[in-house]
Coordinates of C-alpha atoms and ligand atoms in Angstrom, one line a residue:
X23 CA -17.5 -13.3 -18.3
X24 CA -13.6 -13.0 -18.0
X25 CA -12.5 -10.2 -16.1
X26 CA -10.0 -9.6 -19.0
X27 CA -13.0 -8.4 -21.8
X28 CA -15.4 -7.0 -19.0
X29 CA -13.2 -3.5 -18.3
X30 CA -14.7 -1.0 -20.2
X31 CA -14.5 2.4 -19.7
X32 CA -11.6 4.3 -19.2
X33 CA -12.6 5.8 -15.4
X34 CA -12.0 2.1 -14.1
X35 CA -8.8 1.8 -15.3
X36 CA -7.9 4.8 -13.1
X37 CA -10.5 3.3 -9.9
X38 CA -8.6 0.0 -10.1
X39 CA -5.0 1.6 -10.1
X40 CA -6.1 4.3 -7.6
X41 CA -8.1 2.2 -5.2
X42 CA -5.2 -0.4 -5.1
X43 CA -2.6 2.3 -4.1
X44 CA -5.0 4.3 -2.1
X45 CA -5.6 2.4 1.2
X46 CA -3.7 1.8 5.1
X47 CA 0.1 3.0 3.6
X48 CA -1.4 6.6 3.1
X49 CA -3.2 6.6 6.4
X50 CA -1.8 4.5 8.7
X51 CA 1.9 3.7 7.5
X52 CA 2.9 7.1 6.3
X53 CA 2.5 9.1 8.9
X54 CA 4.2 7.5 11.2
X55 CA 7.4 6.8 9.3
X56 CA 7.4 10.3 8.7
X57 CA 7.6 10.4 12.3
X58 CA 10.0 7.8 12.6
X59 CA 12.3 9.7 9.9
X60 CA 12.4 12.8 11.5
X61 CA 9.8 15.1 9.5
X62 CA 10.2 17.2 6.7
X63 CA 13.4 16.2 5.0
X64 CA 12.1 13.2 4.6
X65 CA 8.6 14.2 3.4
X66 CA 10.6 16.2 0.5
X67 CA 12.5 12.7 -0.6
X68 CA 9.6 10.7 -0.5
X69 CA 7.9 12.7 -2.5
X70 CA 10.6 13.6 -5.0
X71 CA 11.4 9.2 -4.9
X72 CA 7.6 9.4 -5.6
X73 CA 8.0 11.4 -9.1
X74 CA 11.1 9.5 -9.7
X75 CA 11.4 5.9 -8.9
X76 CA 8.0 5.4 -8.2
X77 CA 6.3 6.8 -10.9
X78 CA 8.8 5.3 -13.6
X79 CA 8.6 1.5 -11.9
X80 CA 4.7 1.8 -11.7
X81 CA 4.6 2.5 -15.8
X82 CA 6.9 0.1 -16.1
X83 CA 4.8 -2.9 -14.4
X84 CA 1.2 -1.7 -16.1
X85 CA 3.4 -2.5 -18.9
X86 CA 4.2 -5.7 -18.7
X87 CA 1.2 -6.1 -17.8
X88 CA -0.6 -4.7 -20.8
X89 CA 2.1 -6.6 -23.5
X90 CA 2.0 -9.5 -21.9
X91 CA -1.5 -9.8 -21.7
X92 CA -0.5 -12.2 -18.5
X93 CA 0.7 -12.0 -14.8
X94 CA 4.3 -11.9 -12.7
X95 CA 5.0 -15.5 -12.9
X96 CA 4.2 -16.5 -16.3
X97 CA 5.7 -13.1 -17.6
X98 CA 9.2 -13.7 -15.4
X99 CA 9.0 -17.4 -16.8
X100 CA 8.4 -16.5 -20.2
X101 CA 11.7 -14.3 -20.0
X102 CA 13.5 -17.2 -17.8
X103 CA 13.2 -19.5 -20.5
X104 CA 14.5 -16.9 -23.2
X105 CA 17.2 -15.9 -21.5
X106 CA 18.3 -18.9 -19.9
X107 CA 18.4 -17.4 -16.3
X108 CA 16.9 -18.1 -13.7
X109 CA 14.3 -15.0 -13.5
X110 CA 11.1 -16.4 -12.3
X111 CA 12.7 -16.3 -9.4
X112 CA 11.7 -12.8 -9.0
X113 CA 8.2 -13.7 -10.4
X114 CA 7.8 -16.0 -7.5
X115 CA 9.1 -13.6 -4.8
X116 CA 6.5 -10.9 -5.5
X117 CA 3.4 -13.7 -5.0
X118 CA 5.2 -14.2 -2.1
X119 CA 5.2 -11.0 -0.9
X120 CA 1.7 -10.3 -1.7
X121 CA 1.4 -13.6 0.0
X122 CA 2.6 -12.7 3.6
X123 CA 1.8 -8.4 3.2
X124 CA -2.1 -9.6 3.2
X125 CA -1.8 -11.9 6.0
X126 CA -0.2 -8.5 8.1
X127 CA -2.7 -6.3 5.9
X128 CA -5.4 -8.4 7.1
X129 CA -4.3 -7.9 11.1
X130 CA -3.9 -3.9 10.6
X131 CA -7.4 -4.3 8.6
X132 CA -8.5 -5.8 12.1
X133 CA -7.5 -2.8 13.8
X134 CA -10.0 -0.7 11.9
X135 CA -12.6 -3.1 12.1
X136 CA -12.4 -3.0 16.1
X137 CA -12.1 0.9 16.0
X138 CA -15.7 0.8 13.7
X139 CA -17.8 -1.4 16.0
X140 CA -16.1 0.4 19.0
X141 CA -17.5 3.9 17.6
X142 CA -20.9 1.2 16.5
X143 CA -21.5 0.3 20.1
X144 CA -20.9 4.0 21.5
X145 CA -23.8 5.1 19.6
X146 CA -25.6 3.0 21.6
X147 CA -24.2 4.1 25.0
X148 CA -25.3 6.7 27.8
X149 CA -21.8 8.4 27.9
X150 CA -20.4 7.4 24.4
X151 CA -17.2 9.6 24.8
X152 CA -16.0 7.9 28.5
X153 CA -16.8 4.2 26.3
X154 CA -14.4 5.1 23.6
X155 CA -11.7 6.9 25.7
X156 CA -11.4 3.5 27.3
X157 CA -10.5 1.7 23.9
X158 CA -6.5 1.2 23.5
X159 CA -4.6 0.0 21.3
X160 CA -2.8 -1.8 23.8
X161 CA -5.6 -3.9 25.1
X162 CA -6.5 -4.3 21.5
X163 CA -2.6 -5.7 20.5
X164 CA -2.5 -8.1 23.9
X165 CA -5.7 -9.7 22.3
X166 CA -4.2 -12.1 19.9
X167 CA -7.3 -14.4 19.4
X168 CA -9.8 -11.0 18.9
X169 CA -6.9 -9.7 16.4
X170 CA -7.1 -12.8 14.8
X171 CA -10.9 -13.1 14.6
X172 CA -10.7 -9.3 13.4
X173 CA -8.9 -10.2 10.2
X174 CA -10.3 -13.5 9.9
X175 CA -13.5 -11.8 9.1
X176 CA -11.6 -9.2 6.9
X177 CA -9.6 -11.6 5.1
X178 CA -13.1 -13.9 4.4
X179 CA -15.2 -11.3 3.4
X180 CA -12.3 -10.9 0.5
X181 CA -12.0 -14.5 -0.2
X182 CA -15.8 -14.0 -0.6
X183 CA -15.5 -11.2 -3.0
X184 CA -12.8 -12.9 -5.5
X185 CA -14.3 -16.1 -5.8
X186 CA -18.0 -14.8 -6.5
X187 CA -16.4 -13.3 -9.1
X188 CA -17.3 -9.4 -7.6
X189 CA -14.4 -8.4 -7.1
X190 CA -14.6 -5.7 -10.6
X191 CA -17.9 -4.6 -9.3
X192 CA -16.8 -4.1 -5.8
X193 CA -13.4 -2.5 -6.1
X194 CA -15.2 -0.3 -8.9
X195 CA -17.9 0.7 -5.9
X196 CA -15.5 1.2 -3.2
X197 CA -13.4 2.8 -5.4
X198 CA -16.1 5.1 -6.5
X199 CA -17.0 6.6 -2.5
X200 CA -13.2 7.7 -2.6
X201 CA -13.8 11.2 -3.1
X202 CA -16.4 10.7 -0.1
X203 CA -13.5 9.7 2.1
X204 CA -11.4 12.2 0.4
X205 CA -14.6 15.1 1.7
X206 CA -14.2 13.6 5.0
X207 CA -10.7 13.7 5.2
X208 CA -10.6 17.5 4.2
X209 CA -13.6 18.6 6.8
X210 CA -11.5 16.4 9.5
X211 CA -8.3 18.1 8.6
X212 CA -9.8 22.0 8.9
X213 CA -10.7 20.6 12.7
X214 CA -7.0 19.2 13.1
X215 CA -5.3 22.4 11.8
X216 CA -7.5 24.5 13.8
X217 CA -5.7 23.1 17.2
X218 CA -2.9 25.2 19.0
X219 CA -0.3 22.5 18.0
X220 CA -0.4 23.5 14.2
X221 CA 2.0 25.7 14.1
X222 CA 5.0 23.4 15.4
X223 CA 3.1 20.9 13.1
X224 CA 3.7 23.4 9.8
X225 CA 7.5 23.4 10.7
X226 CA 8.1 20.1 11.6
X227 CA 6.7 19.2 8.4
X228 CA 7.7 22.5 5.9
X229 CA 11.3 22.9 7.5
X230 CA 13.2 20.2 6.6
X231 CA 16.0 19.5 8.8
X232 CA 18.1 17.0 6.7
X233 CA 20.1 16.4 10.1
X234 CA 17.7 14.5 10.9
X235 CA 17.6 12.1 7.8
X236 CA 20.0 8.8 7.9
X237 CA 21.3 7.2 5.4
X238 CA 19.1 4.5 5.6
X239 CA 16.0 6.7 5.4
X240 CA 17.0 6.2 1.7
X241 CA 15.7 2.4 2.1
X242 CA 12.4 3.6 4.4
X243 CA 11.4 6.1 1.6
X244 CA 12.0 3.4 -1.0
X245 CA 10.4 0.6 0.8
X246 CA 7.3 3.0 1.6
X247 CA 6.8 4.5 -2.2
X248 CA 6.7 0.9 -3.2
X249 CA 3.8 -0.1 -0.5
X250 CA 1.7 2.5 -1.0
X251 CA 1.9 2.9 -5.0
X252 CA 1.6 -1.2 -4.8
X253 CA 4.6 -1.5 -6.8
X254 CA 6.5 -5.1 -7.0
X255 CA 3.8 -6.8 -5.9
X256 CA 2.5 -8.1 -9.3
X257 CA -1.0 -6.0 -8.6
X258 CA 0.1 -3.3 -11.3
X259 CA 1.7 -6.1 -13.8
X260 CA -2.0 -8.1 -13.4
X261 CA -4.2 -5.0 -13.3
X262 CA -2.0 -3.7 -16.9
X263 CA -3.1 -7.0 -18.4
X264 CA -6.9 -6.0 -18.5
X265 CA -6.4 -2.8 -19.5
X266 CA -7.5 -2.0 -22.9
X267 CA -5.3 -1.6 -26.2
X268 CA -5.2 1.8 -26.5
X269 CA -4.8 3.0 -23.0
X270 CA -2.6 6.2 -21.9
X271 CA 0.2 3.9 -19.5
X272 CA 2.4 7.0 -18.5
X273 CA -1.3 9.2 -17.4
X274 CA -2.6 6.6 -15.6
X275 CA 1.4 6.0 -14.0
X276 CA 1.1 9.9 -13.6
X277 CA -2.5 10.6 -12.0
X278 CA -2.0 7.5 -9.8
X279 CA 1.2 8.5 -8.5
X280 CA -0.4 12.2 -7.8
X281 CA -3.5 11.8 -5.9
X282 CA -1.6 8.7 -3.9
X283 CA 1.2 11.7 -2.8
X284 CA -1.5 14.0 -2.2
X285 CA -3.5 11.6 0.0
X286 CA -0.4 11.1 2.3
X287 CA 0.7 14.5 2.7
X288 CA -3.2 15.3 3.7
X289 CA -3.3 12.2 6.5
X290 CA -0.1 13.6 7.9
X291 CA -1.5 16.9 8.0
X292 CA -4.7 15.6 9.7
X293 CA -2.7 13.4 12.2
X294 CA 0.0 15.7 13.5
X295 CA -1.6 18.3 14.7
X296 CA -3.8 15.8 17.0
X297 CA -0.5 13.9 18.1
X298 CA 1.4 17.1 18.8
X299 CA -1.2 18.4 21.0
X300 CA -1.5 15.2 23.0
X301 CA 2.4 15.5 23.6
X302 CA 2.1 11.5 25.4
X303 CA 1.8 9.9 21.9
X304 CA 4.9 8.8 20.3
X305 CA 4.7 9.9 16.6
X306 CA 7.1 6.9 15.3
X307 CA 4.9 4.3 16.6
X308 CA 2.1 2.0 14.5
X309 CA -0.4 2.5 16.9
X310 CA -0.1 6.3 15.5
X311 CA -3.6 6.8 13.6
X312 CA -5.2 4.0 15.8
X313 CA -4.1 6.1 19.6
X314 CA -4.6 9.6 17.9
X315 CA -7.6 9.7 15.8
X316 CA -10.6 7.6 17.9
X317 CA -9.6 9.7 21.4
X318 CA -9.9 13.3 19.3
X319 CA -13.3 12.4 17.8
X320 CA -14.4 11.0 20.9
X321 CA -13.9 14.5 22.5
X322 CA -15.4 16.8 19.1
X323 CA -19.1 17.6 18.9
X324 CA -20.8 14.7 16.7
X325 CA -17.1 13.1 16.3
X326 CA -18.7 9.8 17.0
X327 CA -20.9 9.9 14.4
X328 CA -18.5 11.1 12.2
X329 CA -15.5 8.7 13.9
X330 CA -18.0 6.1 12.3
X331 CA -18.0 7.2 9.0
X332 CA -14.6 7.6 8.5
X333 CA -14.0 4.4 9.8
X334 CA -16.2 2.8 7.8
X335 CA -14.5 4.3 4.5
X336 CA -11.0 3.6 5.8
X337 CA -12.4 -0.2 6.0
X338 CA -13.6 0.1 3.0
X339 CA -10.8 1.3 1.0
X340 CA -8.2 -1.1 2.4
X341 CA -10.9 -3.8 1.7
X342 CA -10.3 -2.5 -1.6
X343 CA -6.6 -3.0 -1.2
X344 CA -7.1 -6.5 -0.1
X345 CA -9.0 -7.6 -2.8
X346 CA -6.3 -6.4 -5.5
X347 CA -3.9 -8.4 -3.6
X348 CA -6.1 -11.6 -3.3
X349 CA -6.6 -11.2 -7.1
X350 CA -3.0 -11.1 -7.6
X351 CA -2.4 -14.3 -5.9
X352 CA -5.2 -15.7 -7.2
X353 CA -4.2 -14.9 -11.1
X354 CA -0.8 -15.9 -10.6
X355 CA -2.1 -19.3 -9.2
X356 CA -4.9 -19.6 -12.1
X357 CA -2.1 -19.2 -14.9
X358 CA 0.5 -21.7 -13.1
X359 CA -2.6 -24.0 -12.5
X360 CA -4.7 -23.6 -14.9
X361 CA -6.4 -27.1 -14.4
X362 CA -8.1 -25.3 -11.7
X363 CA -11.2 -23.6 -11.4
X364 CA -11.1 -19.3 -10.9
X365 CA -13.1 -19.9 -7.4
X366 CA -11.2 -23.0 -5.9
X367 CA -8.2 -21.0 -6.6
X368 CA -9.3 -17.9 -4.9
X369 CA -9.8 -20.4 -1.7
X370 CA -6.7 -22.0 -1.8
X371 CA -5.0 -18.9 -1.7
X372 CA -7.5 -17.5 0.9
X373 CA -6.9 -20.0 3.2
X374 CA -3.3 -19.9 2.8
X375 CA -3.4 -16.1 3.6
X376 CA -5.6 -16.8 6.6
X377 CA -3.0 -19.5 8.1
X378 CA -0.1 -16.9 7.8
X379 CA -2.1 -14.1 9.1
X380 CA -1.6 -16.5 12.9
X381 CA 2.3 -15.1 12.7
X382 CA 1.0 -11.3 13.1
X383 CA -2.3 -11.7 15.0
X384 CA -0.1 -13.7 17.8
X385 CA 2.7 -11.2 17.7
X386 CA 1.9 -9.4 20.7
X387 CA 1.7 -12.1 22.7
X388 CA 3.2 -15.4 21.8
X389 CA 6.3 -13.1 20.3
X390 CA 6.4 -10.1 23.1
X391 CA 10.0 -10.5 24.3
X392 CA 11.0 -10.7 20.3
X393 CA 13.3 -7.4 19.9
X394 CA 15.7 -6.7 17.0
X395 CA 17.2 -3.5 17.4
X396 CA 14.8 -2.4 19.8
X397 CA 11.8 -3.1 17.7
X398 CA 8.9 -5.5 17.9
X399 CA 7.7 -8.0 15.9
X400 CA 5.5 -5.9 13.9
X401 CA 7.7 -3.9 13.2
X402 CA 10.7 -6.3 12.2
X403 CA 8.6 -7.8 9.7
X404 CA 7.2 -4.7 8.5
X405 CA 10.8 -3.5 7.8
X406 CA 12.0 -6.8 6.6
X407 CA 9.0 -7.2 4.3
X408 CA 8.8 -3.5 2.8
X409 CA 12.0 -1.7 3.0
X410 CA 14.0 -5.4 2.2
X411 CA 12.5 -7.9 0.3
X412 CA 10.1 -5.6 -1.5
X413 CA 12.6 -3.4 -3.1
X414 CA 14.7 -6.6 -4.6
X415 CA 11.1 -7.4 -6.0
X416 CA 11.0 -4.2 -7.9
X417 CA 14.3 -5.0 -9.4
X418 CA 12.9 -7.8 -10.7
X419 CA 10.4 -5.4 -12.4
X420 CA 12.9 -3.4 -14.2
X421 CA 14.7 -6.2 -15.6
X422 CA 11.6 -8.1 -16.9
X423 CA 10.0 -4.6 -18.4
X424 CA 13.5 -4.5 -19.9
X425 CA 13.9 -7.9 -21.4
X426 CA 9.9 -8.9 -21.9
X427 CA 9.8 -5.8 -24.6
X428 CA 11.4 -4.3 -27.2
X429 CA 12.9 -1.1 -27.4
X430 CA 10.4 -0.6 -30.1
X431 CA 7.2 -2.4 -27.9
X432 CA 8.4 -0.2 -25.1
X433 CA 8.2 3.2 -26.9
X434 CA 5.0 2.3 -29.0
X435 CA 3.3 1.8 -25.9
X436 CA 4.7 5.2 -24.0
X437 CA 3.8 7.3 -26.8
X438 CA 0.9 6.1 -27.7
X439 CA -1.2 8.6 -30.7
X440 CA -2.5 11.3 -28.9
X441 CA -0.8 11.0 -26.1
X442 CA 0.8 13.8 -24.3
X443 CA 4.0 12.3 -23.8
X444 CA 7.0 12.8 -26.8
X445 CA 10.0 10.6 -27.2
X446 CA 12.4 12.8 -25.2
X447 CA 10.0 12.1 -22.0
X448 CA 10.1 7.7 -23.4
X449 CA 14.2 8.3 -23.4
X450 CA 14.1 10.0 -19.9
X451 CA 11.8 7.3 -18.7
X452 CA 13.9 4.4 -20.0
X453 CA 17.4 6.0 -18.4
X454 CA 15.5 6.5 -15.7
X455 CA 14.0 2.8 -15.5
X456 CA 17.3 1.3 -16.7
X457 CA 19.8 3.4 -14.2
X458 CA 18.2 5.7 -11.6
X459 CA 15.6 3.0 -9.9
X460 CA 18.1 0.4 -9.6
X461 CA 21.0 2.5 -8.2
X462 CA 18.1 4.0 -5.6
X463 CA 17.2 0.3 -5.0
X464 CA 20.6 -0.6 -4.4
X465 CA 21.9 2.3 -2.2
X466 CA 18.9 2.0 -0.3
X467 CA 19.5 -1.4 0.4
X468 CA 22.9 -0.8 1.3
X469 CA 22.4 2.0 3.6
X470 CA 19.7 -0.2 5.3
X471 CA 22.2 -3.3 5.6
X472 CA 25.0 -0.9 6.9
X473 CA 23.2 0.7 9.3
X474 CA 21.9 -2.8 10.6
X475 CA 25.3 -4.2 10.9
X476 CA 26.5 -1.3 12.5
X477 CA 23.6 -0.6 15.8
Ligands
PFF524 N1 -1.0 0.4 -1.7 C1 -1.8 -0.1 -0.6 C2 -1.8 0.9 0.6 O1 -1.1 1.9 0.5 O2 -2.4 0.6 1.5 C3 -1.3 -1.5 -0.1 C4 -1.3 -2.5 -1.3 C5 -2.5 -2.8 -1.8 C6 -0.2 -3.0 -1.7 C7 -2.6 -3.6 -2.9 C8 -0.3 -3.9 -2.8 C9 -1.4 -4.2 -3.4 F1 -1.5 -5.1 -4.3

């Protein structure tokens, strides 16, 4: 059966969009660009970039999506060929991206993987909590070829997924134990906030010190509300063409957007107070979660059981992260080829994943002197890829949403009967899409390329 008749019920329309956004960017990547940015001025832009940019550009894509009835590169090639320009260009830059952000997802995916069967194999051991204290990240990141293996399994167990055709029932499953990791998360972070350090915690994070925010933390908030809301990858534009007719775009934009913001601001919450109170660990680092968390739990009562769980449903939902983005790829690829069949093109693009996930597994060791500014590889690429290239993708967005529908198409869909939203929110949505998101794009960019040129 085609994926595009089998979505049913209105709950997995908000499991697909939720379980794509809700994965490593809340856990792993927010926290420590928070960190990196300085605290809580630049919790209070993200957010508000969130509610703004975010939120408008993620309606925006599920509705290409759900006009179109197709994906990125057919609906960018559709409007190339109207207009005459040359706008598949952008079409082509988002597979891309989803391209090359799974073969780094896949490493980072790695990570948690090595973290589970570390807190696996303590079970098993007479003094769990010395076995675990001796797992770092460091000896992890100087172990190109287990890094590799690491997300080769994670990258083939997703290849496996898509091309059995599971991938509905499985992100619908993972999707479903969310609220289980969301439990976990909660009981984790009464432990965390119960540590001396909380206090220093509530003000680096409640007080915002805008003194501390750059201009280009612009481009860092941008780049991160795209990664974690999946925006400009294609996902949302694919994932809006199975939606139903009638669906509610701007309430699925909305509830998405909120329990993705809420999820972040909870991990910080949980991983500050732990960082804080070991005052060695360098908050703007990616190792963050990975140094922090295992260390903690390896010193609480039961933490290793629990250490186990939680890495389990962090594997889990990032799995679920992986497979949108293998679906996206693989869509795109379908549509421009559709001489071939669903599962040979879910390989092809598999294995084209796996062969660019060498360039991140190897990073710490074939590419250890590599420095740009003072930063590694990782975390070059990471800016390059998120805060750069993404954003550009998402202008692409706004000018396809603009010229793939009509001012009528556009507001038919936003106020659809019975919706909630009127006409004056569709007209503060469309201003919004058509002039606030690409000036934020743009100054973001600029600050970013400024402050480069300038170090
Ligand atoms: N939004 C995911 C996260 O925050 O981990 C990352 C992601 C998943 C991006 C799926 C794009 C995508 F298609």
């Amino acid at each position: 059966m085609s994926r595009k008749s089998s979505w049913r019920n209105r709950l997995s329309f908000y499991l697909l969009a939720i379980g794509s956004a809700c994965g490593l960017g809340n856990l792993w990547r927010f926290p420590y660009i928070v960190g990196e940015n300085g605290g809580g001025a630049f919790l209070l832009l993200y957010v508000f970039l969130a509610f703004t940019v975010g939120l408008t550009l993620l309606i925006a894509e599920l509705m290409i999506g759900h006009f179109t009835g197709v994906s990125i590169l057919k609906a960018s090639k559709r409007v190339a060929l109207q207009y005459k320009r040359p706008i598949h260009l952008f079409g082509w830059l988002s597979v891309f991206i989803s391209a090359v952000t799974l073969a780094y997802y896949s490493v980072i995916c790695g990570w948690v993987l090595h973290y589970l069967t570390q807190f696996l194999l303590s079970l098993f051991q007479a003094q769990p909590i010395s076995y675990l204290s001796q797992t770092s990240m460091m000896t992890l990141y100087q172990n190109s070829w287990l890094q590799f293996l690491l997300a080769s399994v994670h990258l083939l167990i997703s290849i496996v997924i898509v091309v059995k055709g599971f991938a509905e029932g499985v992100e619908r499953w993972i999707a479903s134990i969310l609220p289980l990791f969301g439990i976990l998360v909660i009981i984790l972070l009464v432990k965390s906030l119960s540590l001396d350090s909380t206090p220093d915690v509530l003000r680096f994070l409640f007080y915002p010190d805008f003194s501390k925010l750059t201009w280009a933390s612009i481009g860092h908030a941008v780049g991160h509300v795209f990664f974690t809301l999946s925006l400009g990858f294609g996902t949302m534009v694919t994932f809006g063409s199975y939606f139903k007719k009638d669906e509610k775009l701007p309430v699925i934009g909305f509830r998405v957007t909120f329990v993705d913001t809420l999820i972040s601001i909870l991990a910080v919450l949980l991983i500050f107070p732990i960082a804080f109170s070991s005052s060695k660990k360098p908050l703007t680092d990616p190792s963050l979660l990975f140094e922090v968390l295992p260390q903690f739990l390896a010193r609480e009562k039961g933490g290793v059981f629990f250490g186990l769980i939680f890495f389990l449903c962090l594997w889990l939902a990032a799995l679920n992260a992986s497979i949108g983005l293998l679906e996206t790829v693989t869509a795109n690829l379908v549509e421009k080829k559709p001489e071939l069949k669903r599962s040979l093109s879910a390989w092809i693009a598999g294995f084209f994943i796996l062969g660019l996930t060498v360039i991140p597994a190897f990073s710490g060791t074939l590419f250890k002197s590599f420095k740009v500014h003072g930063q590694g590889f990782i975390e070059t690429m990471d800016s390059f890829l998120i805060n750069g290239l993404l954003p550009i993708a998402g202008l692409g967005m706004v000018i396809i949403a603009l010229l793939s529908l009509t001012e009528a198409d556009r507001k038919k869909l936003f106020v659809q009967d019975a919706s909630p939203t009127s006409y004056n929110m569709y007209t503060h949505w469309r201003f919004a899409l058509k002039w606030v998101v690409p000036i934020v794009i743009l100054l973001g960019l600029g600050f970013q390329l400024f402050e480069f040129v300038s170090y």
